[in-house]
Short mmCIF file of N, CA and C in Angstrom, two decimals:
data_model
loop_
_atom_site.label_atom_id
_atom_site.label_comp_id
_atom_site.label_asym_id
_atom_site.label_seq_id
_atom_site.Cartn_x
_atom_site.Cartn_y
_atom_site.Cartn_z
N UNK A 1062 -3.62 26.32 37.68
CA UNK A 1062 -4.16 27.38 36.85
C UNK A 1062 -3.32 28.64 37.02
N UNK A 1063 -2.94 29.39 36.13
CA UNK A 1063 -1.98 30.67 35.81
C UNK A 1063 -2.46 31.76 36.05
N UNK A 1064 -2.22 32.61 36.71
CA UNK A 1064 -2.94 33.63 36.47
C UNK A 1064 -2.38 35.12 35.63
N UNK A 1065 -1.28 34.38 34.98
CA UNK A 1065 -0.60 35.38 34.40
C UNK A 1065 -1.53 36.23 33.35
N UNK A 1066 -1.14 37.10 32.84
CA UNK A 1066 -2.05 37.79 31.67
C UNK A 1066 -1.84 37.77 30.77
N UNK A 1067 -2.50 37.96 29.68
CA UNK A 1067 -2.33 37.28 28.62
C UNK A 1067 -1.00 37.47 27.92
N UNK A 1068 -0.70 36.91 26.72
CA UNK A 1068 0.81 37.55 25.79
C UNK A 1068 0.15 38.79 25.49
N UNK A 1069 1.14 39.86 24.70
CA UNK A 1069 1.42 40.53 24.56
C UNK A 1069 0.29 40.58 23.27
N UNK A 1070 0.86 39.94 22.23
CA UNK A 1070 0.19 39.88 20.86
C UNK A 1070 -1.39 39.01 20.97
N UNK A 1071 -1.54 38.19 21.80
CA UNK A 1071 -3.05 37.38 22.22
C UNK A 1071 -3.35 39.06 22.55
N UNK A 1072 -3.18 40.04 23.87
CA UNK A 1072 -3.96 41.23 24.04
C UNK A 1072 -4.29 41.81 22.88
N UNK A 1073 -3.06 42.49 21.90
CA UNK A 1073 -3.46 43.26 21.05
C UNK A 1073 -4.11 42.70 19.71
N UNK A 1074 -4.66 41.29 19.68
CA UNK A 1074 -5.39 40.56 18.44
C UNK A 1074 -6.52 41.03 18.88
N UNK A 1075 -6.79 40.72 20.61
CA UNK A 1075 -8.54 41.07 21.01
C UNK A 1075 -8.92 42.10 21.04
N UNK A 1076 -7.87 42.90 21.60
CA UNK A 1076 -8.28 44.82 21.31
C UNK A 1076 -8.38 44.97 19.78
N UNK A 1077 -7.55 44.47 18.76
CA UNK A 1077 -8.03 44.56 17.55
C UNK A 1077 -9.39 44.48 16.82
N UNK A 1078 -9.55 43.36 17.74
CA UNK A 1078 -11.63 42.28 17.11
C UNK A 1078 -12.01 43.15 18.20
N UNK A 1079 -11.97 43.72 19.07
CA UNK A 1079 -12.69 44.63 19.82
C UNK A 1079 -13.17 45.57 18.91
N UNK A 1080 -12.48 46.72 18.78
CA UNK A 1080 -12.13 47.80 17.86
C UNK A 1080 -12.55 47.70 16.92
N UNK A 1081 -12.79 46.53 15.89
CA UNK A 1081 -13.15 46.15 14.49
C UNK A 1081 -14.18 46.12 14.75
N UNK A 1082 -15.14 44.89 15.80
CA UNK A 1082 -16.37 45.12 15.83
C UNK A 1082 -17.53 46.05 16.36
N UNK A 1083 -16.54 46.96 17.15
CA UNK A 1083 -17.48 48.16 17.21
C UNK A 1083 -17.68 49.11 16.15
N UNK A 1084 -16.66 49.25 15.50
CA UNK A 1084 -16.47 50.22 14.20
C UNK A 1084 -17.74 49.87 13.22
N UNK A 1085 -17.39 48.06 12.99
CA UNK A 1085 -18.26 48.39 12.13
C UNK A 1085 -19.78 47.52 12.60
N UNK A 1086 -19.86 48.40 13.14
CA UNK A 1086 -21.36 47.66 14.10
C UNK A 1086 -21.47 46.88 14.31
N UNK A 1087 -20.63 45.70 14.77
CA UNK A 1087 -21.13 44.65 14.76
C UNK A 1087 -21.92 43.43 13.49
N UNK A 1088 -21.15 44.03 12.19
CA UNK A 1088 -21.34 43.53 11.29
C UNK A 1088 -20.46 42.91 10.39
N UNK A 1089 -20.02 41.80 10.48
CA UNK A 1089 -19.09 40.69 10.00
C UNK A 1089 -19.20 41.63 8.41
N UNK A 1090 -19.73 41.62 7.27
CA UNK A 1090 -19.70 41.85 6.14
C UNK A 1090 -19.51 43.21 5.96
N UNK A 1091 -19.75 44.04 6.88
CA UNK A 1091 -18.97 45.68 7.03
C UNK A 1091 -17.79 45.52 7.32
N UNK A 1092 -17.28 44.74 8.65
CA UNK A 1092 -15.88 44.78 8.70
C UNK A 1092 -15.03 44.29 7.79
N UNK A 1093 -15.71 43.01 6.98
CA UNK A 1093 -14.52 42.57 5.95
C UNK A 1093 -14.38 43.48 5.01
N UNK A 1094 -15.67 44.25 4.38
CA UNK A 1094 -15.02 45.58 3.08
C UNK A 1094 -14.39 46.27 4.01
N UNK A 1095 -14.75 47.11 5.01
CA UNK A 1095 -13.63 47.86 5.87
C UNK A 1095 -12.48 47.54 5.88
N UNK A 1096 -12.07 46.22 5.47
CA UNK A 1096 -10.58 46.07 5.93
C UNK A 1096 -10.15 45.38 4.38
N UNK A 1097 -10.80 45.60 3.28
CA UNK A 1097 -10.57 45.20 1.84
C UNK A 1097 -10.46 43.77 2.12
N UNK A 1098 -11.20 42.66 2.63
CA UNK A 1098 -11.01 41.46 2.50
C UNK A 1098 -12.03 40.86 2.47
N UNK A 1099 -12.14 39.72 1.84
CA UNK A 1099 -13.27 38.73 1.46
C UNK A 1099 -13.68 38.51 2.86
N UNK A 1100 -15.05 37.78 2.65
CA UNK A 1100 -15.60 37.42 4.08
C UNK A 1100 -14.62 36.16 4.76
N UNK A 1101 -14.17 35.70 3.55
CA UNK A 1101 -13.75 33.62 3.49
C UNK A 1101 -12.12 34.21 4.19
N UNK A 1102 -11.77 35.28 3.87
CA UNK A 1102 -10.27 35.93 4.62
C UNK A 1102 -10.51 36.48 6.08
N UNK A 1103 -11.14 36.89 6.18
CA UNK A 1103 -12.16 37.58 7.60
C UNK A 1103 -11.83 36.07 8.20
N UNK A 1104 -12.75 35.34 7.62
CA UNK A 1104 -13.15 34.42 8.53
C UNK A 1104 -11.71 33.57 9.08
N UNK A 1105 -11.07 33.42 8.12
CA UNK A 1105 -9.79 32.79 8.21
C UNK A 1105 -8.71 33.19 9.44
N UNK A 1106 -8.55 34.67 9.21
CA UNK A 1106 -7.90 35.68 10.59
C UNK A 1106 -8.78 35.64 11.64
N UNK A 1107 -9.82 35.65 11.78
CA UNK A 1107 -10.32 35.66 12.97
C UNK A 1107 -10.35 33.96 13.98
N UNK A 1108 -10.41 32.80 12.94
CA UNK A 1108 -9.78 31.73 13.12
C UNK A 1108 -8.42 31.33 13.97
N UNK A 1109 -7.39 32.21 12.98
CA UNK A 1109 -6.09 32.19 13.65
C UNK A 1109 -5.82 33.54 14.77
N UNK A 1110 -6.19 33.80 15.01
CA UNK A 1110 -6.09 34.87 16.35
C UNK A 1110 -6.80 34.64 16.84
N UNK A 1111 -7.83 34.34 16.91
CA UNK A 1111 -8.74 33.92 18.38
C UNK A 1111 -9.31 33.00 18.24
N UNK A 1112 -9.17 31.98 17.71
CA UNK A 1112 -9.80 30.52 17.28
C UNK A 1112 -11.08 30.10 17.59
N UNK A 1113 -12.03 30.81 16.76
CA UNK A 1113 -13.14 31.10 16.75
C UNK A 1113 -13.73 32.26 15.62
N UNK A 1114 -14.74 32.34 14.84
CA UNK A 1114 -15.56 32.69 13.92
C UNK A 1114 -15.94 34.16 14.07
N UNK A 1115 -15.84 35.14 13.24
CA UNK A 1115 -15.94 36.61 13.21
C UNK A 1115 -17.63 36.83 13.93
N UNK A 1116 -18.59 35.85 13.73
CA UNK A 1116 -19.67 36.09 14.26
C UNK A 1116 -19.71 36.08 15.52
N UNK A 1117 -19.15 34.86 15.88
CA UNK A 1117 -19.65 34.76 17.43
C UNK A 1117 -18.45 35.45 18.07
N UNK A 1118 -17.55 35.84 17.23
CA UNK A 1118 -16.25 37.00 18.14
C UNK A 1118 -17.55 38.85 18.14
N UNK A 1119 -18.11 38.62 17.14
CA UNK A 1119 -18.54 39.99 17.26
C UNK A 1119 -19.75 39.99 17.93
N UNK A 1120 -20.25 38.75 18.48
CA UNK A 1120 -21.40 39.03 19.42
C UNK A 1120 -21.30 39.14 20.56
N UNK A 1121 -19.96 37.96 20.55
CA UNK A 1121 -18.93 38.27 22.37
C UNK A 1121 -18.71 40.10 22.67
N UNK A 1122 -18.24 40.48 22.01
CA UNK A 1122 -17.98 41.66 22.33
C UNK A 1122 -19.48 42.18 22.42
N UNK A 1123 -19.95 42.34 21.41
CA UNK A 1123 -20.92 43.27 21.42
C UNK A 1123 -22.20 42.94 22.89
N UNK A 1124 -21.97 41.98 23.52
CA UNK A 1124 -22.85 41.32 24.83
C UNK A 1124 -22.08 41.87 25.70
N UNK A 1125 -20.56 42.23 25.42
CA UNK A 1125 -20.16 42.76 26.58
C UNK A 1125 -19.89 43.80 26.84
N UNK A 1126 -20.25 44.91 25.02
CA UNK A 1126 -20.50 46.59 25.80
C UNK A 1126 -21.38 46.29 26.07
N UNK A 1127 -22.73 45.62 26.44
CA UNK A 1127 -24.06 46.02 26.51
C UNK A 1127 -23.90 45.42 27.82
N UNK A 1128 -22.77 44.45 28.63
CA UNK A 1128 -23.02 44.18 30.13
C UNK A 1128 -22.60 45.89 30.55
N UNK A 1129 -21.52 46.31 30.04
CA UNK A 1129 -20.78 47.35 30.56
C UNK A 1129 -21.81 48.65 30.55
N UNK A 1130 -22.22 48.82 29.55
CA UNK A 1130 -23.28 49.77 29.21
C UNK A 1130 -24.76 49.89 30.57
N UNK A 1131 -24.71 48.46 30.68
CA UNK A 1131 -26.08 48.26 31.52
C UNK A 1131 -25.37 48.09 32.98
N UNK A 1132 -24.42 48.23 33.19
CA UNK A 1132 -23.91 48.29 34.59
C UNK A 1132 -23.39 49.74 34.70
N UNK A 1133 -23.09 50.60 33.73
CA UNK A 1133 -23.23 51.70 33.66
C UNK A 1133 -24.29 52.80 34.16
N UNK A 1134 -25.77 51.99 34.51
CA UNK A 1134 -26.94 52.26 34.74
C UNK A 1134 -27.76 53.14 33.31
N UNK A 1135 -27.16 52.49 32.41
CA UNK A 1135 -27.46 52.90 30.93
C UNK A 1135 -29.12 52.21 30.77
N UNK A 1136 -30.31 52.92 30.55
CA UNK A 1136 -31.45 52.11 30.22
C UNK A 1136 -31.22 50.82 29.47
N UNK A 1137 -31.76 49.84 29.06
CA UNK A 1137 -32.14 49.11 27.91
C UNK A 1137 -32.51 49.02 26.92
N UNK A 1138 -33.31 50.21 26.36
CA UNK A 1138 -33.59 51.07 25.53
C UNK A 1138 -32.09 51.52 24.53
N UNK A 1139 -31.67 52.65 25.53
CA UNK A 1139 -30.43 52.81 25.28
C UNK A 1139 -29.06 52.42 24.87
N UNK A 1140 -29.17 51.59 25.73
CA UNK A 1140 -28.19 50.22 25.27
C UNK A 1140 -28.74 49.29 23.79
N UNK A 1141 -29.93 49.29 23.47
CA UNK A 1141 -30.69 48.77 22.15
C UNK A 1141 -30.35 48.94 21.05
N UNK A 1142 -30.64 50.07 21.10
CA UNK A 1142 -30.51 51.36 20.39
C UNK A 1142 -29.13 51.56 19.82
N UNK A 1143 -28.13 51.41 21.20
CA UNK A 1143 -26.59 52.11 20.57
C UNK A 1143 -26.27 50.49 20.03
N UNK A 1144 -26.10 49.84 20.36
CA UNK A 1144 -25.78 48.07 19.60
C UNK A 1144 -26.52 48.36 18.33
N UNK A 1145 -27.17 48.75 17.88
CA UNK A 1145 -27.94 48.74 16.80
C UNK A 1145 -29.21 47.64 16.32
N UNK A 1146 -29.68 47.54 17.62
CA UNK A 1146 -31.17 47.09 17.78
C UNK A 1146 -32.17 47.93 16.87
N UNK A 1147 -32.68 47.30 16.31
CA UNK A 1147 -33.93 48.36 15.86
C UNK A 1147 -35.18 48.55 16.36
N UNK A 1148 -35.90 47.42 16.84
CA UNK A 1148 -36.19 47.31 17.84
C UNK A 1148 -35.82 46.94 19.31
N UNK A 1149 -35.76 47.58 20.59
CA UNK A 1149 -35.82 47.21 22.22
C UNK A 1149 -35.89 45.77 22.60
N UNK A 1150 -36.74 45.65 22.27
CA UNK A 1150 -37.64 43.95 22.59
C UNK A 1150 -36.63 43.10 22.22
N UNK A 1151 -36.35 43.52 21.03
CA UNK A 1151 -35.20 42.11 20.66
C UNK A 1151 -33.88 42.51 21.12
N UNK A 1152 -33.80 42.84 21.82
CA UNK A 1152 -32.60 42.55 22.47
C UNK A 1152 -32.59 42.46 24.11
#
C-alpha cells in the first residue's frame, strides 16, 4: 500500500467537487445551472473525475463539513442549520 498523495490533478478535481458542493448547497441541480450544464453533463464529469455520482460526491463532502464542524465543538443545531437542514432532527 502507497502512501504517496494523491496526483496533482486527482487533488484539484476534489477541491473542485469540494468547492462546487458547498457553493451550491449541496444541491446537484443548483450546481449544474451554476456551471451552465445539464444535470446528464454534471453527472457525466463527476463520473470521470471521481468515479462516482454528483449525489453521493455531494453528500460525501457535505458529512464531512459536518464531521469537521462538530469536532469543531459546533452544536448540532448549528451544524443543521448551516448544511441546510430545515429541520435539526433530520439530520
Amino acid at each position: 500500500m502507497s502512501s504517496r498523495s494523491p496526483e496533482p490533478a486527482a487533488q484539484a478535481a476534489e477541491e473542485f467537487w469540494r468547492d462546487l458542493a458547498q457553493r451550491a448547497q449541496w444541491d446537484v441541480p443548483t450546481a449544474a445551472r451554476d456551471l451552465g450544464l445539464s444535470l446528464r453533463q454534471l453527472e457525466r464529469l463527476c463520473q470521470h473525475d471521481l468515479d462516482t455520482t454528483p449525489r453521493a460526491c455531494f453528500q460525501r463532502e457535505r458529512m464531512l463539513t459536518a464531521a469537521r464542524l462538530l469536532a469543531a465543538r459546533q452544536s448540532v443545531k448549528q451544524v443543521a442549520l448551516r448544511l441546510g437542514y430545515t429541520r435539526p432532527a433530520n439530520f
